[in-house]
């Protein structure tokens, strides 16, 4: 069944550190609660057991998968929960050996025994999890979910296939690949963002599309702001020192500001030689992913591990490339980025557990490159060329997080992805796209073939690469 993917599916507000290992399990726990409610079983639950499989099990501790499940079962929403309450709620559950299901019914819950880490893989997807409710009448209610990347959660039986088909029919311009998108821009004489906008307003009111896009941007801006003004050591045991704070102090100088928007205006007044540009872009990306690593609020774009690329490139455009840019350009950028991400999701994967880091940093870089190209005046075929160039030079990138934490090499990789995105956009802008040798759809297919050929130890299992070359004790 073909999918109809909104920009707001690709750019989701949530909590770090991982979209597939934190946000996905959180949403799965919410869905399990809803199933219990639908079956009128919630108040009949005696206790619970949760089995994590494959990559979720192998790197779940480092990705706070157990935290996410407890928070989801407690009825907390990752989009709105005050992040300072996360550890308080989890520690209360662990201390009292009790959880309040859906914030309504308290049951015994020993997290160490209830959440089981199974290293074996389920056949459908590398990120599988099974929730079992043990009922008062002696029966069990069991449901299995798969976190497929970017916070998306599915069940193998695809029970929502009919609903997805109905939503897809609402799109005036259904898009499954880059070739279809380009044809629409030609026949309709519209830009990529205009095609995307027409699809979005077929699903929700224009005022909602506007407000949600701006809310996404404000979340990104606040995340960068927090990251640039927070110092110290990241949690998890690697003792990674935050770098955005010191880098930012060296760049911003003695500027005075009180809000994220005033901060943005202050950056526009700073020196913009090449070295400073590199540092600013890196600083924005580092800041975002340091917040993500500390279980802060980020925008999944298209994943949490790659959440820093798109805001860093958009911020670059606003503070360096175009000081007259406004909300129109911000919305344009986010819509193009979201659409490119959805094409990758449909044609390949955005899950590092399935495709390595090419599926996260590579896709986010492609999204940012295409988006930057359009707001700088690129044609639709140049937009797609920019996305292709960015991905072409991320092919084969492995996912090998040390200690299963979204820190090393993940945080730095966001800086690399952002810089490559800017370079790719500039290359595309200076090229007649008719001379391009590699269409975007071809590189997406190549990425998927590469993902299938990649050894599983390089797919977010922490069983290969840097994850084994560097031990926790070395840090």
Tab-separated table of C-alpha atoms in Angstrom:
chain	number	residue	atom	x	y	z
A	1	UNK	CA	0.000	0.000	0.000
A	2	UNK	CA	1.390	3.394	-1.003
A	3	UNK	CA	1.912	5.913	1.758
A	4	UNK	CA	0.805	9.509	1.933
A	5	UNK	CA	3.442	11.287	4.012
A	6	UNK	CA	2.990	14.819	5.303
A	7	UNK	CA	5.765	17.279	6.054
A	8	UNK	CA	4.635	16.983	9.668
A	9	UNK	CA	5.337	13.255	9.580
A	10	UNK	CA	8.926	13.945	8.583
A	11	UNK	CA	9.475	16.887	10.947
A	12	UNK	CA	8.132	15.897	14.356
A	13	UNK	CA	8.657	17.574	17.713
A	14	UNK	CA	9.824	15.140	20.374
A	15	UNK	CA	12.448	14.252	22.941
A	16	UNK	CA	15.983	12.942	22.378
A	17	UNK	CA	18.177	11.078	22.005
A	18	UNK	CA	16.801	8.803	19.239
A	19	UNK	CA	13.755	8.858	16.993
A	20	UNK	CA	13.793	5.110	16.358
A	21	UNK	CA	14.939	4.029	19.826
A	22	UNK	CA	13.291	6.710	22.002
A	23	UNK	CA	10.430	8.445	20.189
A	24	UNK	CA	9.299	5.275	18.382
A	25	UNK	CA	9.045	3.099	21.526
A	26	UNK	CA	7.369	6.008	23.329
A	27	UNK	CA	4.718	6.190	20.608
A	28	UNK	CA	4.399	2.397	20.569
A	29	UNK	CA	3.671	2.434	24.307
A	30	UNK	CA	0.989	5.061	23.690
A	31	UNK	CA	-0.552	2.923	20.975
A	32	UNK	CA	-0.535	-0.101	23.244
A	33	UNK	CA	-2.420	1.901	25.875
A	34	UNK	CA	-4.955	2.922	23.247
A	35	UNK	CA	-5.443	-0.724	22.264
A	36	UNK	CA	-6.075	-1.633	25.900
A	37	UNK	CA	-8.582	1.201	26.162
A	38	UNK	CA	-10.339	0.140	22.948
A	39	UNK	CA	-10.614	-3.410	24.268
A	40	UNK	CA	-11.815	-2.115	27.669
A	41	UNK	CA	-8.854	-3.844	29.322
A	42	UNK	CA	-6.891	-0.987	30.830
A	43	UNK	CA	-8.394	-1.314	34.316
A	44	UNK	CA	-8.008	-5.120	34.194
A	45	UNK	CA	-4.198	-5.056	33.830
A	46	UNK	CA	-2.394	-6.811	36.667
A	47	UNK	CA	1.154	-6.217	35.411
A	48	UNK	CA	3.135	-5.726	32.208
A	49	UNK	CA	6.148	-7.132	30.399
A	50	UNK	CA	7.892	-5.530	27.456
A	51	UNK	CA	10.320	-7.420	25.208
A	52	UNK	CA	12.808	-5.424	23.123
A	53	UNK	CA	14.478	-7.095	20.151
A	54	UNK	CA	17.428	-6.562	17.828
A	55	UNK	CA	18.857	-3.068	17.654
A	56	UNK	CA	16.357	-1.813	20.238
A	57	UNK	CA	17.818	-4.310	22.676
A	58	UNK	CA	21.488	-3.929	21.724
A	59	UNK	CA	21.575	-0.126	22.070
A	60	UNK	CA	18.368	0.482	23.993
A	61	UNK	CA	20.020	1.487	27.260
A	62	UNK	CA	22.170	4.101	25.557
A	63	UNK	CA	19.168	5.446	23.671
A	64	UNK	CA	16.931	5.621	26.777
A	65	UNK	CA	14.478	3.136	25.252
A	66	UNK	CA	13.487	1.958	28.728
A	67	UNK	CA	12.829	5.558	29.789
A	68	UNK	CA	10.675	6.136	26.711
A	69	UNK	CA	8.552	3.068	27.349
A	70	UNK	CA	7.938	4.007	30.974
A	71	UNK	CA	7.015	7.553	30.011
A	72	UNK	CA	4.723	6.359	27.214
A	73	UNK	CA	2.957	3.884	29.473
A	74	UNK	CA	2.557	6.679	32.038
A	75	UNK	CA	0.563	8.725	29.549
A	76	UNK	CA	3.212	11.400	28.953
A	77	UNK	CA	3.403	13.091	25.532
A	78	UNK	CA	6.933	13.537	24.101
A	79	UNK	CA	5.844	16.632	22.229
A	80	UNK	CA	4.720	18.542	25.294
A	81	UNK	CA	6.207	16.980	28.442
A	82	UNK	CA	8.452	19.477	30.294
A	83	UNK	CA	11.835	17.842	29.750
A	84	UNK	CA	12.946	18.638	33.304
A	85	UNK	CA	10.267	16.218	34.557
A	86	UNK	CA	11.522	13.219	32.563
A	87	UNK	CA	14.093	11.971	35.051
A	88	UNK	CA	11.803	12.771	37.996
A	89	UNK	CA	8.993	10.608	36.594
A	90	UNK	CA	11.283	7.711	35.659
A	91	UNK	CA	13.086	7.703	38.992
A	92	UNK	CA	9.739	7.735	40.809
A	93	UNK	CA	8.628	4.638	38.863
A	94	UNK	CA	11.885	2.852	39.654
A	95	UNK	CA	11.925	3.869	43.315
A	96	UNK	CA	8.310	2.872	43.999
A	97	UNK	CA	8.222	-0.148	41.640
A	98	UNK	CA	4.895	1.195	40.443
A	99	UNK	CA	3.595	2.795	37.255
A	100	UNK	CA	0.399	4.752	36.689
A	101	UNK	CA	-0.937	3.469	33.360
A	102	UNK	CA	-2.191	6.319	31.168
A	103	UNK	CA	-1.870	8.433	34.321
A	104	UNK	CA	-5.037	6.654	35.562
A	105	UNK	CA	-4.396	3.159	37.006
A	106	UNK	CA	-1.470	2.266	39.267
A	107	UNK	CA	-0.002	-1.232	38.930
A	108	UNK	CA	3.196	-2.901	40.223
A	109	UNK	CA	6.112	-2.334	37.827
A	110	UNK	CA	9.705	-3.401	38.406
A	111	UNK	CA	11.484	-1.823	35.442
A	112	UNK	CA	14.507	-4.131	35.669
A	113	UNK	CA	12.300	-7.214	35.351
A	114	UNK	CA	9.455	-5.855	33.225
A	115	UNK	CA	11.559	-4.472	30.361
A	116	UNK	CA	13.500	-7.352	28.812
A	117	UNK	CA	16.405	-6.871	26.388
A	118	UNK	CA	16.511	-9.740	23.864
A	119	UNK	CA	19.459	-9.660	21.468
A	120	UNK	CA	17.747	-11.769	18.817
A	121	UNK	CA	16.055	-10.008	15.884
A	122	UNK	CA	12.436	-10.322	14.785
A	123	UNK	CA	12.201	-11.013	11.038
A	124	UNK	CA	10.020	-8.026	10.063
A	125	UNK	CA	12.353	-5.205	11.206
A	126	UNK	CA	15.469	-4.701	13.321
A	127	UNK	CA	13.576	-2.549	15.851
A	128	UNK	CA	10.875	-4.843	17.219
A	129	UNK	CA	9.103	-4.695	20.586
A	130	UNK	CA	6.317	-6.753	22.128
A	131	UNK	CA	4.046	-5.458	24.885
A	132	UNK	CA	2.202	-7.993	27.027
A	133	UNK	CA	-0.511	-7.064	29.500
A	134	UNK	CA	-1.094	-9.771	32.103
A	135	UNK	CA	-4.756	-9.463	33.090
A	136	UNK	CA	-6.532	-10.117	36.376
A	137	UNK	CA	-8.482	-13.015	34.818
A	138	UNK	CA	-5.254	-14.867	34.025
A	139	UNK	CA	-5.301	-14.070	30.299
A	140	UNK	CA	-2.751	-12.003	28.362
A	141	UNK	CA	-3.115	-9.279	25.757
A	142	UNK	CA	-0.078	-9.026	23.483
A	143	UNK	CA	0.828	-6.576	20.725
A	144	UNK	CA	4.014	-6.213	18.660
A	145	UNK	CA	5.229	-2.952	17.138
A	146	UNK	CA	8.186	-1.954	14.975
A	147	UNK	CA	9.980	1.380	15.148
A	148	UNK	CA	11.022	1.927	11.539
A	149	UNK	CA	12.887	5.222	11.909
A	150	UNK	CA	11.983	8.867	12.316
A	151	UNK	CA	9.498	8.079	15.068
A	152	UNK	CA	7.310	6.053	12.705
A	153	UNK	CA	5.748	2.967	14.288
A	154	UNK	CA	4.012	0.158	12.376
A	155	UNK	CA	2.532	-3.277	12.955
A	156	UNK	CA	3.353	-6.109	10.596
A	157	UNK	CA	-0.266	-6.720	9.725
A	158	UNK	CA	-0.637	-3.130	8.471
A	159	UNK	CA	-4.034	-2.677	10.099
A	160	UNK	CA	-4.049	0.978	9.066
A	161	UNK	CA	-3.571	0.311	5.355
A	162	UNK	CA	-7.109	1.346	4.445
A	163	UNK	CA	-6.812	4.566	6.413
A	164	UNK	CA	-3.487	5.383	4.738
A	165	UNK	CA	-5.053	4.848	1.331
A	166	UNK	CA	-7.872	7.254	2.154
A	167	UNK	CA	-5.400	9.904	3.307
A	168	UNK	CA	-3.314	9.460	0.163
A	169	UNK	CA	-6.355	10.108	-2.002
A	170	UNK	CA	-6.633	13.545	-0.410
A	171	UNK	CA	-3.363	14.653	-2.014
A	172	UNK	CA	-3.890	16.434	-5.335
A	173	UNK	CA	-0.270	15.575	-6.175
A	174	UNK	CA	0.571	12.130	-4.736
A	175	UNK	CA	4.354	11.684	-4.799
A	176	UNK	CA	6.234	8.406	-4.513
A	177	UNK	CA	9.529	9.396	-6.111
A	178	UNK	CA	11.561	12.336	-7.379
A	179	UNK	CA	10.531	11.800	-10.993
A	180	UNK	CA	6.856	12.248	-10.101
A	181	UNK	CA	7.634	15.381	-8.119
A	182	UNK	CA	9.606	16.907	-10.982
A	183	UNK	CA	6.794	16.170	-13.465
A	184	UNK	CA	4.306	17.996	-11.239
A	185	UNK	CA	6.550	21.061	-11.058
A	186	UNK	CA	6.766	21.099	-14.858
A	187	UNK	CA	3.097	20.478	-15.696
A	188	UNK	CA	1.802	22.775	-12.945
A	189	UNK	CA	4.540	25.396	-13.433
A	190	UNK	CA	5.132	25.408	-9.688
A	191	UNK	CA	8.116	25.169	-7.376
A	192	UNK	CA	8.679	22.120	-5.190
A	193	UNK	CA	7.402	23.971	-2.120
A	194	UNK	CA	4.249	25.061	-3.963
A	195	UNK	CA	3.441	21.447	-4.867
A	196	UNK	CA	4.036	20.392	-1.263
A	197	UNK	CA	1.883	23.241	0.034
A	198	UNK	CA	-1.002	22.209	-2.222
A	199	UNK	CA	-0.804	18.711	-0.750
A	200	UNK	CA	-0.646	19.959	2.836
A	201	UNK	CA	-3.666	22.266	2.578
A	202	UNK	CA	-5.702	19.399	1.139
A	203	UNK	CA	-5.332	17.722	4.560
A	204	UNK	CA	-5.588	20.644	7.006
A	205	UNK	CA	-6.516	24.362	7.012
A	206	UNK	CA	-3.959	26.830	5.675
A	207	UNK	CA	-3.724	28.573	9.029
A	208	UNK	CA	-2.801	25.263	10.667
A	209	UNK	CA	-0.134	24.511	8.059
A	210	UNK	CA	1.355	27.949	8.693
A	211	UNK	CA	1.238	27.750	12.475
A	212	UNK	CA	2.659	24.218	12.655
A	213	UNK	CA	5.558	25.007	10.309
A	214	UNK	CA	6.436	28.073	12.362
A	215	UNK	CA	6.104	26.070	15.594
A	216	UNK	CA	8.579	23.552	14.175
A	217	UNK	CA	11.002	26.366	13.348
A	218	UNK	CA	10.637	27.976	16.782
A	219	UNK	CA	11.384	24.590	18.371
A	220	UNK	CA	14.522	24.276	16.226
A	221	UNK	CA	15.610	27.823	17.063
A	222	UNK	CA	15.021	27.345	20.788
A	223	UNK	CA	16.928	24.058	20.681
A	224	UNK	CA	19.962	25.744	19.073
A	225	UNK	CA	19.687	28.603	21.562
A	226	UNK	CA	19.603	26.253	24.555
A	227	UNK	CA	22.495	24.206	23.190
A	228	UNK	CA	24.648	27.294	22.623
A	229	UNK	CA	24.036	28.471	26.181
A	230	UNK	CA	24.470	25.164	28.036
A	231	UNK	CA	27.813	23.865	29.250
A	232	UNK	CA	28.959	20.792	31.103
A	233	UNK	CA	29.130	17.038	30.517
A	234	UNK	CA	26.541	15.039	28.583
A	235	UNK	CA	24.854	12.144	30.424
A	236	UNK	CA	25.520	8.498	29.610
A	237	UNK	CA	28.992	7.708	30.914
A	238	UNK	CA	31.185	8.776	27.977
A	239	UNK	CA	31.958	12.061	29.740
A	240	UNK	CA	31.497	14.000	26.509
A	241	UNK	CA	31.961	17.705	27.137
A	242	UNK	CA	29.556	20.051	25.397
A	243	UNK	CA	31.395	22.078	22.743
A	244	UNK	CA	28.716	24.395	21.369
A	245	UNK	CA	28.911	26.657	24.448
A	246	UNK	CA	32.617	27.463	24.113
A	247	UNK	CA	32.458	27.737	20.333
A	248	UNK	CA	29.473	30.076	20.607
A	249	UNK	CA	31.201	32.271	23.194
A	250	UNK	CA	34.132	32.729	20.845
A	251	UNK	CA	31.858	33.679	17.949
A	252	UNK	CA	29.177	35.866	19.532
A	253	UNK	CA	31.473	38.207	21.438
A	254	UNK	CA	29.789	40.790	23.696
A	255	UNK	CA	26.391	40.824	21.993
A	256	UNK	CA	23.337	41.615	24.132
A	257	UNK	CA	20.093	39.684	23.672
A	258	UNK	CA	17.323	38.144	25.754
A	259	UNK	CA	15.368	35.880	23.398
A	260	UNK	CA	16.183	33.362	20.647
A	261	UNK	CA	14.984	35.820	17.985
A	262	UNK	CA	17.149	38.634	19.371
A	263	UNK	CA	20.016	36.151	19.416
A	264	UNK	CA	19.426	35.414	15.725
A	265	UNK	CA	19.548	39.136	14.930
A	266	UNK	CA	22.794	39.474	16.921
A	267	UNK	CA	24.457	36.708	14.919
A	268	UNK	CA	23.666	38.600	11.708
A	269	UNK	CA	25.986	41.357	12.916
A	270	UNK	CA	28.996	39.087	13.486
A	271	UNK	CA	31.989	38.567	11.189
A	272	UNK	CA	31.299	36.154	8.313
A	273	UNK	CA	34.647	35.097	6.885
A	274	UNK	CA	34.852	31.508	5.673
A	275	UNK	CA	36.251	30.137	8.938
A	276	UNK	CA	33.537	31.872	10.943
A	277	UNK	CA	30.848	30.477	8.646
A	278	UNK	CA	32.182	26.956	9.134
A	279	UNK	CA	32.243	27.495	12.883
A	280	UNK	CA	28.727	28.953	13.042
A	281	UNK	CA	27.188	26.129	11.020
A	282	UNK	CA	29.048	23.563	13.122
A	283	UNK	CA	28.017	25.363	16.297
A	284	UNK	CA	24.318	25.261	15.361
A	285	UNK	CA	24.519	21.540	14.576
A	286	UNK	CA	26.532	20.707	17.707
A	287	UNK	CA	24.131	22.694	19.878
A	288	UNK	CA	21.092	20.831	18.561
A	289	UNK	CA	22.552	17.387	18.987
A	290	UNK	CA	23.981	18.101	22.399
A	291	UNK	CA	20.461	19.027	23.500
A	292	UNK	CA	19.258	15.818	21.873
A	293	UNK	CA	21.891	13.733	23.686
A	294	UNK	CA	20.739	15.239	26.994
A	295	UNK	CA	17.109	14.099	26.433
A	296	UNK	CA	16.097	17.609	25.411
A	297	UNK	CA	13.349	18.687	23.023
A	298	UNK	CA	14.301	18.566	19.347
A	299	UNK	CA	12.668	18.288	15.952
A	300	UNK	CA	13.065	14.854	14.394
A	301	UNK	CA	14.446	15.775	10.966
A	302	UNK	CA	14.118	13.092	9.740
A	303	UNK	CA	15.549	11.392	12.865
A	304	UNK	CA	16.796	12.572	16.245
A	305	UNK	CA	20.337	11.416	15.593
A	306	UNK	CA	20.396	13.708	12.542
A	307	UNK	CA	18.292	16.486	14.066
A	308	UNK	CA	21.038	19.117	13.812
A	309	UNK	CA	21.561	19.238	10.047
A	310	UNK	CA	18.364	20.954	8.883
A	311	UNK	CA	18.185	23.646	11.591
A	312	UNK	CA	21.908	24.403	11.118
A	313	UNK	CA	21.503	24.902	7.364
A	314	UNK	CA	18.295	26.919	7.738
A	315	UNK	CA	19.956	29.086	10.393
A	316	UNK	CA	22.906	29.566	8.029
A	317	UNK	CA	20.521	30.842	5.386
A	318	UNK	CA	18.835	33.249	7.812
A	319	UNK	CA	21.896	34.719	9.527
A	320	UNK	CA	24.508	34.603	6.756
A	321	UNK	CA	23.007	34.060	3.315
A	322	UNK	CA	19.864	36.243	3.436
A	323	UNK	CA	19.324	38.784	6.194
A	324	UNK	CA	15.970	39.740	4.644
A	325	UNK	CA	14.598	36.201	4.906
A	326	UNK	CA	11.232	35.890	6.636
A	327	UNK	CA	8.614	33.309	7.613
A	328	UNK	CA	7.813	32.676	3.953
A	329	UNK	CA	11.356	31.435	3.346
A	330	UNK	CA	11.332	29.378	6.546
A	331	UNK	CA	8.109	27.598	5.525
A	332	UNK	CA	9.423	27.108	2.006
A	333	UNK	CA	12.636	25.527	3.343
A	334	UNK	CA	10.824	23.165	5.729
A	335	UNK	CA	8.291	22.014	3.118
A	336	UNK	CA	10.981	21.152	0.571
A	337	UNK	CA	13.043	19.372	3.215
A	338	UNK	CA	10.034	17.366	4.378
A	339	UNK	CA	9.134	16.297	0.852
A	340	UNK	CA	12.641	15.115	0.012
A	341	UNK	CA	12.718	13.154	3.247
A	342	UNK	CA	9.429	11.441	2.433
A	343	UNK	CA	10.778	10.333	-0.950
A	344	UNK	CA	13.773	8.732	0.782
A	345	UNK	CA	11.495	7.053	3.302
A	346	UNK	CA	9.328	5.549	0.572
A	347	UNK	CA	12.185	4.539	-1.722
A	348	UNK	CA	14.721	3.400	0.850
A	349	UNK	CA	14.843	3.897	4.636
A	350	UNK	CA	15.440	6.562	7.281
A	351	UNK	CA	16.309	3.973	9.920
A	352	UNK	CA	19.952	3.517	10.890
A	353	UNK	CA	19.033	0.050	12.175
A	354	UNK	CA	18.148	-0.818	8.580
A	355	UNK	CA	20.566	1.289	6.562
A	356	UNK	CA	23.372	2.647	8.716
A	357	UNK	CA	24.022	6.353	9.206
A	358	UNK	CA	23.566	7.053	5.489
A	359	UNK	CA	19.878	6.688	6.302
A	360	UNK	CA	20.050	9.424	8.928
A	361	UNK	CA	22.824	11.964	8.313
A	362	UNK	CA	22.790	11.225	4.584
A	363	UNK	CA	19.049	11.766	4.251
A	364	UNK	CA	19.036	14.867	6.459
A	365	UNK	CA	21.874	16.350	4.410
A	366	UNK	CA	19.941	15.667	1.202
A	367	UNK	CA	16.815	17.254	2.703
A	368	UNK	CA	18.735	20.356	3.764
A	369	UNK	CA	20.602	20.653	0.455
A	370	UNK	CA	17.429	20.588	-1.622
A	371	UNK	CA	15.668	23.021	0.689
A	372	UNK	CA	18.571	25.474	0.677
A	373	UNK	CA	18.799	25.266	-3.096
A	374	UNK	CA	15.159	26.323	-3.520
A	375	UNK	CA	15.258	29.275	-1.126
A	376	UNK	CA	18.426	30.481	-2.888
A	377	UNK	CA	16.533	30.503	-6.184
A	378	UNK	CA	17.285	27.066	-7.598
A	379	UNK	CA	14.985	25.429	-10.110
A	380	UNK	CA	13.100	22.226	-9.199
A	381	UNK	CA	15.591	20.071	-11.084
A	382	UNK	CA	18.464	21.831	-9.317
A	383	UNK	CA	16.721	21.205	-5.984
A	384	UNK	CA	16.624	17.474	-6.693
A	385	UNK	CA	20.184	17.570	-7.965
A	386	UNK	CA	21.336	19.185	-4.713
A	387	UNK	CA	19.648	16.422	-2.731
A	388	UNK	CA	21.281	13.801	-4.933
A	389	UNK	CA	24.757	15.294	-4.546
A	390	UNK	CA	24.431	15.387	-0.765
A	391	UNK	CA	23.363	11.751	-0.532
A	392	UNK	CA	25.854	10.547	-3.114
A	393	UNK	CA	28.652	11.560	-0.758
A	394	UNK	CA	27.149	9.845	2.263
A	395	UNK	CA	26.624	6.449	0.633
A	396	UNK	CA	27.851	3.618	2.815
A	397	UNK	CA	28.116	5.675	6.009
A	398	UNK	CA	27.894	3.280	8.943
A	399	UNK	CA	26.116	3.673	12.271
A	400	UNK	CA	28.496	2.653	15.067
A	401	UNK	CA	27.676	4.667	18.204
A	402	UNK	CA	30.118	4.173	21.056
A	403	UNK	CA	28.315	2.758	24.068
A	404	UNK	CA	25.035	2.826	22.140
A	405	UNK	CA	24.813	6.553	22.882
A	406	UNK	CA	23.828	9.177	20.306
A	407	UNK	CA	27.047	11.100	20.980
A	408	UNK	CA	30.215	9.736	19.355
A	409	UNK	CA	30.435	10.006	16.369
A	410	UNK	CA	26.795	11.100	15.953
A	411	UNK	CA	27.039	14.704	17.178
A	412	UNK	CA	30.005	15.632	14.968
A	413	UNK	CA	28.424	13.892	11.981
A	414	UNK	CA	25.664	16.496	12.030
A	415	UNK	CA	28.230	19.221	11.424
A	416	UNK	CA	29.600	17.267	8.459
A	417	UNK	CA	26.115	16.697	7.053
A	418	UNK	CA	25.269	20.390	7.314
A	419	UNK	CA	28.452	21.561	5.603
A	420	UNK	CA	27.999	18.989	2.826
A	421	UNK	CA	24.407	20.166	2.338
A	422	UNK	CA	25.534	23.766	1.787
A	423	UNK	CA	28.252	22.625	-0.609
A	424	UNK	CA	25.803	20.399	-2.508
A	425	UNK	CA	23.324	23.265	-2.896
A	426	UNK	CA	26.037	25.561	-4.245
A	427	UNK	CA	27.239	22.912	-6.706
A	428	UNK	CA	23.701	22.359	-7.963
A	429	UNK	CA	23.103	26.092	-8.330
A	430	UNK	CA	26.167	26.352	-10.563
A	431	UNK	CA	25.189	23.372	-12.729
A	432	UNK	CA	22.781	22.900	-15.599
A	433	UNK	CA	20.720	20.070	-14.113
A	434	UNK	CA	20.087	18.687	-17.592
A	435	UNK	CA	23.699	17.520	-17.530
A	436	UNK	CA	23.292	15.574	-14.285
A	437	UNK	CA	24.386	11.960	-14.654
A	438	UNK	CA	22.756	10.526	-11.518
A	439	UNK	CA	19.030	11.163	-10.903
A	440	UNK	CA	17.888	11.391	-7.287
A	441	UNK	CA	15.775	8.241	-7.627
A	442	UNK	CA	18.865	6.293	-8.720
A	443	UNK	CA	20.883	7.362	-5.705
A	444	UNK	CA	17.952	6.487	-3.427
A	445	UNK	CA	17.808	3.008	-4.944
A	446	UNK	CA	21.592	2.699	-4.611
A	447	UNK	CA	21.351	3.721	-0.973
A	448	UNK	CA	18.814	0.968	-0.349
A	449	UNK	CA	20.957	-1.635	-2.108
A	450	UNK	CA	23.927	-0.480	-0.038
A	451	UNK	CA	21.824	-0.772	3.118
A	452	UNK	CA	20.879	-4.346	2.292
A	453	UNK	CA	24.516	-5.256	1.624
A	454	UNK	CA	25.795	-3.614	4.818
A	455	UNK	CA	26.832	-5.916	7.640
A	456	UNK	CA	24.421	-5.737	10.588
A	457	UNK	CA	27.231	-4.774	12.973
A	458	UNK	CA	27.308	-1.379	11.247
A	459	UNK	CA	23.562	-0.809	11.641
A	460	UNK	CA	23.096	0.749	15.081
A	461	UNK	CA	23.976	-2.382	17.002
A	462	UNK	CA	27.237	-1.069	18.520
A	463	UNK	CA	28.869	-4.347	17.464
A	464	UNK	CA	31.322	-2.914	14.940
A	465	UNK	CA	33.336	0.134	13.858
A	466	UNK	CA	34.089	2.809	16.420
A	467	UNK	CA	31.700	1.157	18.859
A	468	UNK	CA	34.162	-1.696	19.369
A	469	UNK	CA	37.383	0.111	18.475
A	470	UNK	CA	36.790	2.556	21.339
A	471	UNK	CA	35.644	1.191	24.699
A	472	UNK	CA	33.673	3.046	27.352
A	473	UNK	CA	36.740	2.683	29.616
A	474	UNK	CA	38.846	4.543	27.052
A	475	UNK	CA	36.595	7.559	27.503
